[in-house]
């Protein structure tokens, strides 16, 4: 599913076929280095928006290009 947050696009993939669902968020497009901290926050928002529940604390891995995490639901 595609999500837009703060004018930036993200592709969010959700896998609910496991005991604890997994999510992958991919930033689409170029980002300046100064934008990376805000992008990481937006990636968490995108994951929770599509997944419908919060991320498992400490489960997020990756960078401002690709992030994977587990969901609490």
JSON list of N, CA, C and O in Angstrom, two decimals, residues 1-5 8-16 22-28 42-43 45-53 67 71:
[
{"chain": "A", "resi": 1, "resn": "UNK", "atom": "N", "xyz": [0.85, -1.17, 0.00]},
{"chain": "A", "resi": 1, "resn": "UNK", "atom": "CA", "xyz": [0.00, 0.00, 0.00]},
{"chain": "A", "resi": 1, "resn": "UNK", "atom": "C", "xyz": [0.90, 1.24, 0.00]},
{"chain": "A", "resi": 1, "resn": "UNK", "atom": "O", "xyz": [1.91, 1.27, 0.68]},
{"chain": "A", "resi": 2, "resn": "UNK", "atom": "N", "xyz": [0.51, 2.25, -0.76]},
{"chain": "A", "resi": 2, "resn": "UNK", "atom": "CA", "xyz": [1.26, 3.50, -0.80]},
{"chain": "A", "resi": 2, "resn": "UNK", "atom": "C", "xyz": [0.69, 4.46, 0.24]},
{"chain": "A", "resi": 2, "resn": "UNK", "atom": "O", "xyz": [-0.52, 4.57, 0.39]},
{"chain": "A", "resi": 3, "resn": "UNK", "atom": "N", "xyz": [1.57, 5.16, 0.95]},
{"chain": "A", "resi": 3, "resn": "UNK", "atom": "CA", "xyz": [1.18, 6.12, 1.98]},
{"chain": "A", "resi": 3, "resn": "UNK", "atom": "C", "xyz": [1.95, 7.41, 1.76]},
{"chain": "A", "resi": 3, "resn": "UNK", "atom": "O", "xyz": [3.14, 7.36, 1.41]},
{"chain": "A", "resi": 4, "resn": "UNK", "atom": "N", "xyz": [1.29, 8.54, 1.97]},
{"chain": "A", "resi": 4, "resn": "UNK", "atom": "CA", "xyz": [1.96, 9.84, 1.89]},
{"chain": "A", "resi": 4, "resn": "UNK", "atom": "C", "xyz": [1.95, 10.48, 3.27]},
{"chain": "A", "resi": 4, "resn": "UNK", "atom": "O", "xyz": [0.90, 10.58, 3.90]},
{"chain": "A", "resi": 5, "resn": "UNK", "atom": "N", "xyz": [3.14, 10.89, 3.73]},
{"chain": "A", "resi": 5, "resn": "UNK", "atom": "CA", "xyz": [3.28, 11.57, 5.01]},
{"chain": "A", "resi": 5, "resn": "UNK", "atom": "C", "xyz": [4.23, 12.75, 4.78]},
{"chain": "A", "resi": 5, "resn": "UNK", "atom": "O", "xyz": [5.34, 12.56, 4.28]},
{"chain": "A", "resi": 8, "resn": "UNK", "atom": "N", "xyz": [5.95, 13.14, 1.38]},
{"chain": "A", "resi": 8, "resn": "UNK", "atom": "CA", "xyz": [6.86, 12.10, 0.92]},
{"chain": "A", "resi": 8, "resn": "UNK", "atom": "C", "xyz": [6.09, 10.79, 0.81]},
{"chain": "A", "resi": 8, "resn": "UNK", "atom": "O", "xyz": [5.21, 10.51, 1.62]},
{"chain": "A", "resi": 9, "resn": "UNK", "atom": "N", "xyz": [6.41, 9.98, -0.20]},
{"chain": "A", "resi": 9, "resn": "UNK", "atom": "CA", "xyz": [5.71, 8.72, -0.43]},
{"chain": "A", "resi": 9, "resn": "UNK", "atom": "C", "xyz": [6.49, 7.53, 0.11]},
{"chain": "A", "resi": 9, "resn": "UNK", "atom": "O", "xyz": [7.73, 7.49, 0.04]},
{"chain": "A", "resi": 10, "resn": "UNK", "atom": "N", "xyz": [5.73, 6.56, 0.63]},
{"chain": "A", "resi": 10, "resn": "UNK", "atom": "CA", "xyz": [6.29, 5.32, 1.17]},
{"chain": "A", "resi": 10, "resn": "UNK", "atom": "C", "xyz": [5.47, 4.14, 0.66]},
{"chain": "A", "resi": 10, "resn": "UNK", "atom": "O", "xyz": [4.26, 4.23, 0.54]},
{"chain": "A", "resi": 11, "resn": "UNK", "atom": "N", "xyz": [6.15, 3.04, 0.38]},
{"chain": "A", "resi": 11, "resn": "UNK", "atom": "CA", "xyz": [5.47, 1.78, 0.06]},
{"chain": "A", "resi": 11, "resn": "UNK", "atom": "C", "xyz": [5.52, 0.94, 1.33]},
{"chain": "A", "resi": 11, "resn": "UNK", "atom": "O", "xyz": [6.60, 0.75, 1.92]},
{"chain": "A", "resi": 12, "resn": "UNK", "atom": "N", "xyz": [4.37, 0.45, 1.76]},
{"chain": "A", "resi": 12, "resn": "UNK", "atom": "CA", "xyz": [4.28, -0.33, 2.99]},
{"chain": "A", "resi": 12, "resn": "UNK", "atom": "C", "xyz": [3.78, -1.73, 2.66]},
{"chain": "A", "resi": 12, "resn": "UNK", "atom": "O", "xyz": [2.72, -1.87, 2.04]},
{"chain": "A", "resi": 13, "resn": "UNK", "atom": "N", "xyz": [4.53, -2.73, 3.07]},
{"chain": "A", "resi": 13, "resn": "UNK", "atom": "CA", "xyz": [4.17, -4.12, 2.85]},
{"chain": "A", "resi": 13, "resn": "UNK", "atom": "C", "xyz": [3.90, -4.76, 4.21]},
{"chain": "A", "resi": 13, "resn": "UNK", "atom": "O", "xyz": [4.70, -4.62, 5.13]},
{"chain": "A", "resi": 14, "resn": "UNK", "atom": "N", "xyz": [2.78, -5.45, 4.31]},
{"chain": "A", "resi": 14, "resn": "UNK", "atom": "CA", "xyz": [2.34, -6.03, 5.57]},
{"chain": "A", "resi": 14, "resn": "UNK", "atom": "C", "xyz": [2.22, -7.53, 5.42]},
{"chain": "A", "resi": 14, "resn": "UNK", "atom": "O", "xyz": [1.61, -8.02, 4.47]},
{"chain": "A", "resi": 15, "resn": "UNK", "atom": "N", "xyz": [2.78, -8.28, 6.37]},
{"chain": "A", "resi": 15, "resn": "UNK", "atom": "CA", "xyz": [2.69, -9.75, 6.38]},
{"chain": "A", "resi": 15, "resn": "UNK", "atom": "C", "xyz": [2.00, -10.16, 7.67]},
{"chain": "A", "resi": 15, "resn": "UNK", "atom": "O", "xyz": [2.59, -10.13, 8.74]},
{"chain": "A", "resi": 16, "resn": "UNK", "atom": "N", "xyz": [0.74, -10.55, 7.56]},
{"chain": "A", "resi": 16, "resn": "UNK", "atom": "CA", "xyz": [-0.03, -10.98, 8.73]},
{"chain": "A", "resi": 16, "resn": "UNK", "atom": "C", "xyz": [-0.05, -12.50, 8.90]},
{"chain": "A", "resi": 16, "resn": "UNK", "atom": "O", "xyz": [-0.75, -13.03, 9.75]},
{"chain": "A", "resi": 22, "resn": "UNK", "atom": "N", "xyz": [4.52, -8.70, 10.56]},
{"chain": "A", "resi": 22, "resn": "UNK", "atom": "CA", "xyz": [5.71, -7.94, 10.17]},
{"chain": "A", "resi": 22, "resn": "UNK", "atom": "C", "xyz": [5.33, -6.88, 9.16]},
{"chain": "A", "resi": 22, "resn": "UNK", "atom": "O", "xyz": [4.38, -7.05, 8.39]},
{"chain": "A", "resi": 23, "resn": "UNK", "atom": "N", "xyz": [6.10, -5.82, 9.13]},
{"chain": "A", "resi": 23, "resn": "UNK", "atom": "CA", "xyz": [5.86, -4.73, 8.20]},
{"chain": "A", "resi": 23, "resn": "UNK", "atom": "C", "xyz": [7.21, -4.26, 7.63]},
{"chain": "A", "resi": 23, "resn": "UNK", "atom": "O", "xyz": [8.23, -4.32, 8.31]},
{"chain": "A", "resi": 24, "resn": "UNK", "atom": "N", "xyz": [7.18, -3.88, 6.36]},
{"chain": "A", "resi": 24, "resn": "UNK", "atom": "CA", "xyz": [8.36, -3.31, 5.71]},
{"chain": "A", "resi": 24, "resn": "UNK", "atom": "C", "xyz": [7.93, -1.98, 5.08]},
{"chain": "A", "resi": 24, "resn": "UNK", "atom": "O", "xyz": [6.89, -1.93, 4.41]},
{"chain": "A", "resi": 25, "resn": "UNK", "atom": "N", "xyz": [8.70, -0.95, 5.31]},
{"chain": "A", "resi": 25, "resn": "UNK", "atom": "CA", "xyz": [8.41, 0.38, 4.75]},
{"chain": "A", "resi": 25, "resn": "UNK", "atom": "C", "xyz": [9.60, 0.79, 3.89]},
{"chain": "A", "resi": 25, "resn": "UNK", "atom": "O", "xyz": [10.75, 0.74, 4.33]},
{"chain": "A", "resi": 26, "resn": "UNK", "atom": "N", "xyz": [9.29, 1.21, 2.67]},
{"chain": "A", "resi": 26, "resn": "UNK", "atom": "CA", "xyz": [10.33, 1.64, 1.73]},
{"chain": "A", "resi": 26, "resn": "UNK", "atom": "C", "xyz": [10.06, 3.10, 1.35]},
{"chain": "A", "resi": 26, "resn": "UNK", "atom": "O", "xyz": [8.95, 3.43, 0.91]},
{"chain": "A", "resi": 27, "resn": "UNK", "atom": "N", "xyz": [11.04, 3.94, 1.54]},
{"chain": "A", "resi": 27, "resn": "UNK", "atom": "CA", "xyz": [10.92, 5.35, 1.13]},
{"chain": "A", "resi": 27, "resn": "UNK", "atom": "C", "xyz": [11.03, 5.41, -0.39]},
{"chain": "A", "resi": 27, "resn": "UNK", "atom": "O", "xyz": [11.91, 4.79, -0.99]},
{"chain": "A", "resi": 28, "resn": "UNK", "atom": "N", "xyz": [10.15, 6.15, -1.01]},
{"chain": "A", "resi": 28, "resn": "UNK", "atom": "CA", "xyz": [10.18, 6.31, -2.46]},
{"chain": "A", "resi": 28, "resn": "UNK", "atom": "C", "xyz": [10.71, 7.70, -2.79]},
{"chain": "A", "resi": 28, "resn": "UNK", "atom": "O", "xyz": [10.21, 8.70, -2.29]},
{"chain": "A", "resi": 42, "resn": "UNK", "atom": "N", "xyz": [8.54, 9.26, 10.21]},
{"chain": "A", "resi": 42, "resn": "UNK", "atom": "CA", "xyz": [7.43, 9.07, 9.28]},
{"chain": "A", "resi": 42, "resn": "UNK", "atom": "C", "xyz": [7.27, 7.60, 8.88]},
{"chain": "A", "resi": 42, "resn": "UNK", "atom": "O", "xyz": [6.15, 7.13, 8.67]},
{"chain": "A", "resi": 43, "resn": "UNK", "atom": "N", "xyz": [8.37, 6.87, 8.79]},
{"chain": "A", "resi": 43, "resn": "UNK", "atom": "CA", "xyz": [8.30, 5.45, 8.43]},
{"chain": "A", "resi": 43, "resn": "UNK", "atom": "C", "xyz": [7.57, 4.66, 9.51]},
{"chain": "A", "resi": 43, "resn": "UNK", "atom": "O", "xyz": [6.78, 3.76, 9.21]},
{"chain": "A", "resi": 45, "resn": "UNK", "atom": "N", "xyz": [5.28, 5.94, 11.49]},
{"chain": "A", "resi": 45, "resn": "UNK", "atom": "CA", "xyz": [3.89, 6.34, 11.34]},
{"chain": "A", "resi": 45, "resn": "UNK", "atom": "C", "xyz": [3.22, 5.58, 10.20]},
{"chain": "A", "resi": 45, "resn": "UNK", "atom": "O", "xyz": [2.08, 5.12, 10.33]},
{"chain": "A", "resi": 46, "resn": "UNK", "atom": "N", "xyz": [3.91, 5.43, 9.08]},
{"chain": "A", "resi": 46, "resn": "UNK", "atom": "CA", "xyz": [3.36, 4.72, 7.93]},
{"chain": "A", "resi": 46, "resn": "UNK", "atom": "C", "xyz": [3.10, 3.25, 8.28]},
{"chain": "A", "resi": 46, "resn": "UNK", "atom": "O", "xyz": [2.06, 2.69, 7.92]},
{"chain": "A", "resi": 47, "resn": "UNK", "atom": "N", "xyz": [4.04, 2.63, 8.98]},
{"chain": "A", "resi": 47, "resn": "UNK", "atom": "CA", "xyz": [3.88, 1.22, 9.37]},
{"chain": "A", "resi": 47, "resn": "UNK", "atom": "C", "xyz": [2.68, 1.05, 10.28]},
{"chain": "A", "resi": 47, "resn": "UNK", "atom": "O", "xyz": [1.88, 0.12, 10.10]},
{"chain": "A", "resi": 48, "resn": "UNK", "atom": "N", "xyz": [2.52, 1.92, 11.25]},
{"chain": "A", "resi": 48, "resn": "UNK", "atom": "CA", "xyz": [1.41, 1.82, 12.20]},
{"chain": "A", "resi": 48, "resn": "UNK", "atom": "C", "xyz": [0.08, 2.15, 11.54]},
{"chain": "A", "resi": 48, "resn": "UNK", "atom": "O", "xyz": [-0.95, 1.56, 11.86]},
{"chain": "A", "resi": 49, "resn": "UNK", "atom": "N", "xyz": [0.09, 3.07, 10.59]},
{"chain": "A", "resi": 49, "resn": "UNK", "atom": "CA", "xyz": [-1.13, 3.44, 9.87]},
{"chain": "A", "resi": 49, "resn": "UNK", "atom": "C", "xyz": [-1.66, 2.26, 9.06]},
{"chain": "A", "resi": 49, "resn": "UNK", "atom": "O", "xyz": [-2.84, 1.93, 9.11]},
{"chain": "A", "resi": 50, "resn": "UNK", "atom": "N", "xyz": [-0.79, 1.60, 8.33]},
{"chain": "A", "resi": 50, "resn": "UNK", "atom": "CA", "xyz": [-1.20, 0.48, 7.49]},
{"chain": "A", "resi": 50, "resn": "UNK", "atom": "C", "xyz": [-1.47, -0.76, 8.34]},
{"chain": "A", "resi": 50, "resn": "UNK", "atom": "O", "xyz": [-2.44, -1.48, 8.12]},
{"chain": "A", "resi": 51, "resn": "UNK", "atom": "N", "xyz": [-0.62, -0.99, 9.35]},
{"chain": "A", "resi": 51, "resn": "UNK", "atom": "CA", "xyz": [-0.77, -2.18, 10.19]},
{"chain": "A", "resi": 51, "resn": "UNK", "atom": "C", "xyz": [-1.92, -2.11, 11.17]},
{"chain": "A", "resi": 51, "resn": "UNK", "atom": "O", "xyz": [-2.45, -3.13, 11.60]},
{"chain": "A", "resi": 52, "resn": "UNK", "atom": "N", "xyz": [-2.30, -0.90, 11.56]},
{"chain": "A", "resi": 52, "resn": "UNK", "atom": "CA", "xyz": [-3.42, -0.73, 12.47]},
{"chain": "A", "resi": 52, "resn": "UNK", "atom": "C", "xyz": [-3.09, -0.91, 13.93]},
{"chain": "A", "resi": 52, "resn": "UNK", "atom": "O", "xyz": [-3.98, -0.94, 14.77]},
{"chain": "A", "resi": 53, "resn": "UNK", "atom": "N", "xyz": [-1.81, -1.04, 14.26]},
{"chain": "A", "resi": 53, "resn": "UNK", "atom": "CA", "xyz": [-1.40, -1.15, 15.65]},
{"chain": "A", "resi": 53, "resn": "UNK", "atom": "C", "xyz": [0.06, -0.72, 15.78]},
{"chain": "A", "resi": 53, "resn": "UNK", "atom": "O", "xyz": [0.77, -0.61, 14.79]},
{"chain": "A", "resi": 67, "resn": "UNK", "atom": "N", "xyz": [12.92, 0.09, 6.11]},
{"chain": "A", "resi": 67, "resn": "UNK", "atom": "CA", "xyz": [12.78, -0.27, 7.52]},
{"chain": "A", "resi": 67, "resn": "UNK", "atom": "C", "xyz": [11.88, -1.50, 7.64]},
{"chain": "A", "resi": 67, "resn": "UNK", "atom": "O", "xyz": [10.88, -1.59, 6.94]},
{"chain": "A", "resi": 71, "resn": "UNK", "atom": "N", "xyz": [4.78, -5.85, 14.45]},
{"chain": "A", "resi": 71, "resn": "UNK", "atom": "CA", "xyz": [3.63, -5.15, 15.00]},
{"chain": "A", "resi": 71, "resn": "UNK", "atom": "C", "xyz": [3.11, -5.86, 16.25]},
{"chain": "A", "resi": 71, "resn": "UNK", "atom": "O", "xyz": [3.23, -7.08, 16.37]}
]
